[in-house]
PDB file of C-alpha atoms in Angstrom:
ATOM      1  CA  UNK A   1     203.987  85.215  86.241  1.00 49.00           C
ATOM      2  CA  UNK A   2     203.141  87.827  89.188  1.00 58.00           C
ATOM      3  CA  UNK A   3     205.451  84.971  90.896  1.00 60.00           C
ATOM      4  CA  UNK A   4     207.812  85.838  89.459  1.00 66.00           C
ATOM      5  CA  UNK A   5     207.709  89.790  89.050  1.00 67.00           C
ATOM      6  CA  UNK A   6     207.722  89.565  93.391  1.00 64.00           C
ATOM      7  CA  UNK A   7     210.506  87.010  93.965  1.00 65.00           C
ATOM      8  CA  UNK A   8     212.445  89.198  91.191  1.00 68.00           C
ATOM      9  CA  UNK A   9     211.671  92.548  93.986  1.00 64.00           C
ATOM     10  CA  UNK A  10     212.489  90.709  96.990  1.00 64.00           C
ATOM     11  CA  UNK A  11     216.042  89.627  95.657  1.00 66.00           C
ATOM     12  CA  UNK A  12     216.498  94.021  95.183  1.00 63.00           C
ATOM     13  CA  UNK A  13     218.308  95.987  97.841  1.00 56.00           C
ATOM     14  CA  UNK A  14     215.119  98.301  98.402  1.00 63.00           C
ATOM     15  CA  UNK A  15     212.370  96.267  99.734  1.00 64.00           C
ATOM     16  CA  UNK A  16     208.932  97.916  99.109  1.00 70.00           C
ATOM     17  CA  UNK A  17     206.420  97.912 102.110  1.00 80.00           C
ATOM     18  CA  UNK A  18     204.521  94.367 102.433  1.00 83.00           C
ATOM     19  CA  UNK A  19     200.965  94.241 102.612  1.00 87.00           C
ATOM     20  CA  UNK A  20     198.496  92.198 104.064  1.00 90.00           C
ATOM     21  CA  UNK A  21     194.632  92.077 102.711  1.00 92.00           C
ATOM     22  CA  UNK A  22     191.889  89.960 104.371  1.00 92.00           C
ATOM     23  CA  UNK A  23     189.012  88.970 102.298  1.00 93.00           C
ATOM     24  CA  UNK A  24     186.196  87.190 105.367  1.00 90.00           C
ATOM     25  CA  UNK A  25     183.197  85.663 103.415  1.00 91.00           C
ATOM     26  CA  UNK A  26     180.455  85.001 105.480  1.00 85.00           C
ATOM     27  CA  UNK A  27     178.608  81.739 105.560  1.00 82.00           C
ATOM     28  CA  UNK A  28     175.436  83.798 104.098  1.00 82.00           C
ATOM     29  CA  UNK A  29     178.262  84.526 100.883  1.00 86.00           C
ATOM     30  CA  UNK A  30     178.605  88.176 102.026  1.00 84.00           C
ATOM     31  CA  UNK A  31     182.346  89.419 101.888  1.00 88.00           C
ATOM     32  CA  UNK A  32     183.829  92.138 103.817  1.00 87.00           C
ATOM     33  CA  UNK A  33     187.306  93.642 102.733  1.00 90.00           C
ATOM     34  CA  UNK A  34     189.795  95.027 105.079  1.00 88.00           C
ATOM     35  CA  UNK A  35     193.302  95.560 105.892  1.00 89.00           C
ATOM     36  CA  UNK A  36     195.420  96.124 109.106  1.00 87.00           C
ATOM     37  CA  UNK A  37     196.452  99.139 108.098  1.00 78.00           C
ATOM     38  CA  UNK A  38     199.499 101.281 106.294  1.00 71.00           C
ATOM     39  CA  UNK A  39     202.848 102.356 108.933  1.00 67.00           C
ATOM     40  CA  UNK A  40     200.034 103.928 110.820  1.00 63.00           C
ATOM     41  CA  UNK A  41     197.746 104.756 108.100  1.00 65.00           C
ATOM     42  CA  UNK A  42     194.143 104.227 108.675  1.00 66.00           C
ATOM     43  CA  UNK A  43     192.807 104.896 104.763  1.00 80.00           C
ATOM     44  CA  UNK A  44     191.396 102.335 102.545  1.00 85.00           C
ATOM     45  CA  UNK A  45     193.164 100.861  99.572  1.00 86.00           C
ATOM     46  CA  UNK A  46     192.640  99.238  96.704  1.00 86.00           C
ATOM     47  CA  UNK A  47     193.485  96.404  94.866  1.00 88.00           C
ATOM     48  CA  UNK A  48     192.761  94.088  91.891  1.00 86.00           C
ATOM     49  CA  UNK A  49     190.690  91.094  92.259  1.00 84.00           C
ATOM     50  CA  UNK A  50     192.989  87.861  90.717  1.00 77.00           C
ATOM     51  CA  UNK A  51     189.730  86.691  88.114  1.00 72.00           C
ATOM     52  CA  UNK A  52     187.649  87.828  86.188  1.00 67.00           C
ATOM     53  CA  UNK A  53     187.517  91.175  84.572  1.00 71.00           C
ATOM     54  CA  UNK A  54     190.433  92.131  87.779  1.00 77.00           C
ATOM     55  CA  UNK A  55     187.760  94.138  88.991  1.00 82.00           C
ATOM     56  CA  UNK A  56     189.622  96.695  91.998  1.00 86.00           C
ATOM     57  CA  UNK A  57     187.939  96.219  95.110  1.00 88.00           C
ATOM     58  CA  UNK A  58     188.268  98.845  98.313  1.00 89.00           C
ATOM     59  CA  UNK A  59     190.161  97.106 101.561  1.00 90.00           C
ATOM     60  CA  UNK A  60     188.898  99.094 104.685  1.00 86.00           C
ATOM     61  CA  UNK A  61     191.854 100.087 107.349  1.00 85.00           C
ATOM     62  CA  UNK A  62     190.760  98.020 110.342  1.00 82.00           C
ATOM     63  CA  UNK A  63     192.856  96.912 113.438  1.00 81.00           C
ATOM     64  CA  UNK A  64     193.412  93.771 113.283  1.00 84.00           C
ATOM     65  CA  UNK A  65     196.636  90.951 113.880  1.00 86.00           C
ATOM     66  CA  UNK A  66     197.265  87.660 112.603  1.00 87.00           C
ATOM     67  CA  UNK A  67     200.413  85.481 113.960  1.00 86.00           C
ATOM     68  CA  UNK A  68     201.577  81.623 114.432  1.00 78.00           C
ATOM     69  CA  UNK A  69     201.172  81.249 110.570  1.00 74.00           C
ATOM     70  CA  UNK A  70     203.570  78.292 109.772  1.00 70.00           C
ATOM     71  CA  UNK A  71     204.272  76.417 106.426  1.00 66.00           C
ATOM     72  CA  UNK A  72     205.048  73.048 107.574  1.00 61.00           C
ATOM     73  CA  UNK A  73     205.160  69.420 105.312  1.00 62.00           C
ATOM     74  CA  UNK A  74     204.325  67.533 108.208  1.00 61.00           C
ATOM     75  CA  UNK A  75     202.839  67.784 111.557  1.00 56.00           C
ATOM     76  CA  UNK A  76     199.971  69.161 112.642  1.00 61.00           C
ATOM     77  CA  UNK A  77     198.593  71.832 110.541  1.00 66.00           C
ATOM     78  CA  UNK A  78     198.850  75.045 112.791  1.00 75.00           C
ATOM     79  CA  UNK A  79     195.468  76.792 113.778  1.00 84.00           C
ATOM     80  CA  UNK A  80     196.664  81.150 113.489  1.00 90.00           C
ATOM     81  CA  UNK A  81     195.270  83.636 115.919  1.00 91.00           C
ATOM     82  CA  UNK A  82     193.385  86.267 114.464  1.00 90.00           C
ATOM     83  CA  UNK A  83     193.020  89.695 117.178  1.00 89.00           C
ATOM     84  CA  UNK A  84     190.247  92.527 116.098  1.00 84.00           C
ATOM     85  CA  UNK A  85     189.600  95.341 117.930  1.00 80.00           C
ATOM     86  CA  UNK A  86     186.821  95.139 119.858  1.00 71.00           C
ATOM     87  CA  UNK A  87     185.175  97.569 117.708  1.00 65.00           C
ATOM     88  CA  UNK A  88     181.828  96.372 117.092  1.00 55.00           C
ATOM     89  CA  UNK A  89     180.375  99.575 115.368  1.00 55.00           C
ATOM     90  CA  UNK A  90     182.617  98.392 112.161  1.00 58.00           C
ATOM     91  CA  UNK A  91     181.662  95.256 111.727  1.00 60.00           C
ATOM     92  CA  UNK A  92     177.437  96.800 112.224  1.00 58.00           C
ATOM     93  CA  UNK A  93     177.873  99.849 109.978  1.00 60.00           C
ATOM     94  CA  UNK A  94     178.307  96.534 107.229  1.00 60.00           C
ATOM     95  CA  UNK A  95     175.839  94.184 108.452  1.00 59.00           C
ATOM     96  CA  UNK A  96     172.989  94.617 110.579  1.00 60.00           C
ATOM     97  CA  UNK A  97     172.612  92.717 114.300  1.00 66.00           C
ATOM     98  CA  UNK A  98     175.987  91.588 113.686  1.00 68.00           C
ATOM     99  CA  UNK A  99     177.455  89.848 116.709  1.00 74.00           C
ATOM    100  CA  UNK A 100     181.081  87.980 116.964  1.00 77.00           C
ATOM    101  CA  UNK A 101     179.588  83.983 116.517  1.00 78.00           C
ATOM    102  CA  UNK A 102     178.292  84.970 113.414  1.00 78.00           C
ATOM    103  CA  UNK A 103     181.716  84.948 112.082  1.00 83.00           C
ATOM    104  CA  UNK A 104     182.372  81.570 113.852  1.00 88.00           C
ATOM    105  CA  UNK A 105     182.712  78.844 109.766  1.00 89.00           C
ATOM    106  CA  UNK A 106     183.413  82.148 107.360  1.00 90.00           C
ATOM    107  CA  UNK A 107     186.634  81.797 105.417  1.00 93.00           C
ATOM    108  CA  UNK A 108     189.448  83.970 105.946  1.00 93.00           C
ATOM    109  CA  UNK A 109     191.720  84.708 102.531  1.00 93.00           C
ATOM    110  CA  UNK A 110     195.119  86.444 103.311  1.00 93.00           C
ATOM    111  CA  UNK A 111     196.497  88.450 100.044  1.00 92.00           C
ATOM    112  CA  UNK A 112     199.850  89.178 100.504  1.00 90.00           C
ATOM    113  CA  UNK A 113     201.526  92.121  97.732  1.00 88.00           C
ATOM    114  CA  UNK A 114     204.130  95.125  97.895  1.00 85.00           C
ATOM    115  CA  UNK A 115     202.574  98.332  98.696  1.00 83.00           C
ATOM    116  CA  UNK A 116     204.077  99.433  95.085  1.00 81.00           C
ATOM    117  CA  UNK A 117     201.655  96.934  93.604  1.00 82.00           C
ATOM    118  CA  UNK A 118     198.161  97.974  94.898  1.00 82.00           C
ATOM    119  CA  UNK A 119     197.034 100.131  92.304  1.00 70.00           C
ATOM    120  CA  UNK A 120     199.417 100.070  89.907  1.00 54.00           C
ATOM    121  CA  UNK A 121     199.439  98.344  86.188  1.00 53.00           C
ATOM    122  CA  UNK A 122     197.016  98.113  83.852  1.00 58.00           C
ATOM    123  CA  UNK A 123     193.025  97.436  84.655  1.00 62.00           C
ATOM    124  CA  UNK A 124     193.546  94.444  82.382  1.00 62.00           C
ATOM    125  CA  UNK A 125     196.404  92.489  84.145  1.00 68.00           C
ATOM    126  CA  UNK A 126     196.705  90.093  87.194  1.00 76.00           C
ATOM    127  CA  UNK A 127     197.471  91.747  90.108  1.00 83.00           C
ATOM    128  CA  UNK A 128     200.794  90.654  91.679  1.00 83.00           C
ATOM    129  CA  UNK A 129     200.945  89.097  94.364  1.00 86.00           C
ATOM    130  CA  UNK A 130     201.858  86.175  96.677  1.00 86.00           C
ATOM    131  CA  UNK A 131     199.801  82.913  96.691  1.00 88.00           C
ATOM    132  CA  UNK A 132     196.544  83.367  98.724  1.00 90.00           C
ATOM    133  CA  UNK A 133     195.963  81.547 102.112  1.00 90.00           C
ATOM    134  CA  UNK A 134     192.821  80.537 103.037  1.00 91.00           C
ATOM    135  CA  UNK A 135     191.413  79.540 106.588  1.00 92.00           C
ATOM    136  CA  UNK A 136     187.919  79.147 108.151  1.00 92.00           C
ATOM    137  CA  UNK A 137     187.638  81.003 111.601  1.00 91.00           C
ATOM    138  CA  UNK A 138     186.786  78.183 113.831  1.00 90.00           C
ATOM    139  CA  UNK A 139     186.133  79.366 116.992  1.00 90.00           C
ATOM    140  CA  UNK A 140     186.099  82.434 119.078  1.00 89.00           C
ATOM    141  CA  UNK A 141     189.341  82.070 121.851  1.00 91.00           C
ATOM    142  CA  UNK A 142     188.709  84.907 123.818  1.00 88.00           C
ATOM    143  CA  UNK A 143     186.671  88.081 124.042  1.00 84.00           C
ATOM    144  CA  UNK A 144     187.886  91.574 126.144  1.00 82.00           C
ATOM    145  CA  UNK A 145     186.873  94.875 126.136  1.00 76.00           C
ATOM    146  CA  UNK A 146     189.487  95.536 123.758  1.00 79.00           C
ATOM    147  CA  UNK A 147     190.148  92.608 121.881  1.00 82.00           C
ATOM    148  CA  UNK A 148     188.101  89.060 120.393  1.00 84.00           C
ATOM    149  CA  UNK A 149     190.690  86.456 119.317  1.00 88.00           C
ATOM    150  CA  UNK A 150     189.664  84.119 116.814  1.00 91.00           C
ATOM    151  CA  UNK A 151     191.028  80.511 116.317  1.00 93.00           C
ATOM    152  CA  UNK A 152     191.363  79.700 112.466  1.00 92.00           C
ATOM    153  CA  UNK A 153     192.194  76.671 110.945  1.00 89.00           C
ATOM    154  CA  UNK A 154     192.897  74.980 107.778  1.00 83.00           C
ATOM    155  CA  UNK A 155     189.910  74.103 105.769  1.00 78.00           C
ATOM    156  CA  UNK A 156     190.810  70.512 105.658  1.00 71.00           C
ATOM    157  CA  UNK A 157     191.791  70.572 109.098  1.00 62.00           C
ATOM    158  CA  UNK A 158     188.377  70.882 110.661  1.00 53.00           C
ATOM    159  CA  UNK A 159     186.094  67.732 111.831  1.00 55.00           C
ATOM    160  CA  UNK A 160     183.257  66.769 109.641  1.00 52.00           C
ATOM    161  CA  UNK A 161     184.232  68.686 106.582  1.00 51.00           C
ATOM    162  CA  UNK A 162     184.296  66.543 103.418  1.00 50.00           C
ATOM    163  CA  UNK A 163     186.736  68.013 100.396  1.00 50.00           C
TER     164      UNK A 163
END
């Protein structure tokens, strides 16, 4: 259904601003929220969880960049590049003696809406939204002063994982 409400809003002649949320759970099953921010806006947002009672949950404005995501039928399944700012203090305000390789097996979920759709509707409905992506943050591909770029890849594109 929330499908179809999108494709029906991407067809319009007024496309609405789309959104990208990040959902990282971490091995121990703790989950941090965040987003790369709005045209330059640093606030939180919120947005409906997709089960359940659609409980809203608070995305945190963090600067972050995700490219070389592909949808391919054959191949080899690509492995994205996640950047975050080198902004340690984040990450620790959330979780104590928090340190980049802890991240290294956590799974990654992209949600992917129209700005119009964050808070709107009723508390009871779906939120709408694109189909999630999921990926596990494999390695850690390079570390600056200003930047640590994670590898992901697909969960059933990693050695030694059983479905």
């Amino acid at each position: 259904m929330s499908n179809e409400i999108i494709a029906t809003d991407l067809k319009g002649q007024e496309v609405d601003n789309l959104i990208s949320l990040f959902i990282l759970e971490l091995p121990n099953g703790t989950k941090l929220y965040f987003h790369p921010g709005l045209d330059g806006n640093l606030a939180e947002i919120t947005f409906r969880d997709n089960y359940g009672s659609y409980t809203e949950r608070t995305y945190v404005a963090l600067p972050i960049d995700i490219t070389d995501i592909e949808v391919a039928g054959d191949g080899a399944a690509n492995r994205p590049i996640l950047s975050v700012a080198n902004v340690l203090t984040t990450f620790r305000d959330l979780l104590p003696d928090f340190e980049y390789d802890k991240i290294l097996g956590a799974r990654l979920t992209r949600r992917t809406t129209l700005e119009k759709y964050l808070t709107s509707g009723s508390a009871s409905a779906a939120p709408t939204e694109f189909p999630k992506v999921s990926y596990i943050v494999d390695r850690i591909k390079s570390e600056t002063s200003s930047f640590v770029t994670f590898e992901l890849a697909s969960p059933f594109d990693l050695e030694g994982i059983n479905i």
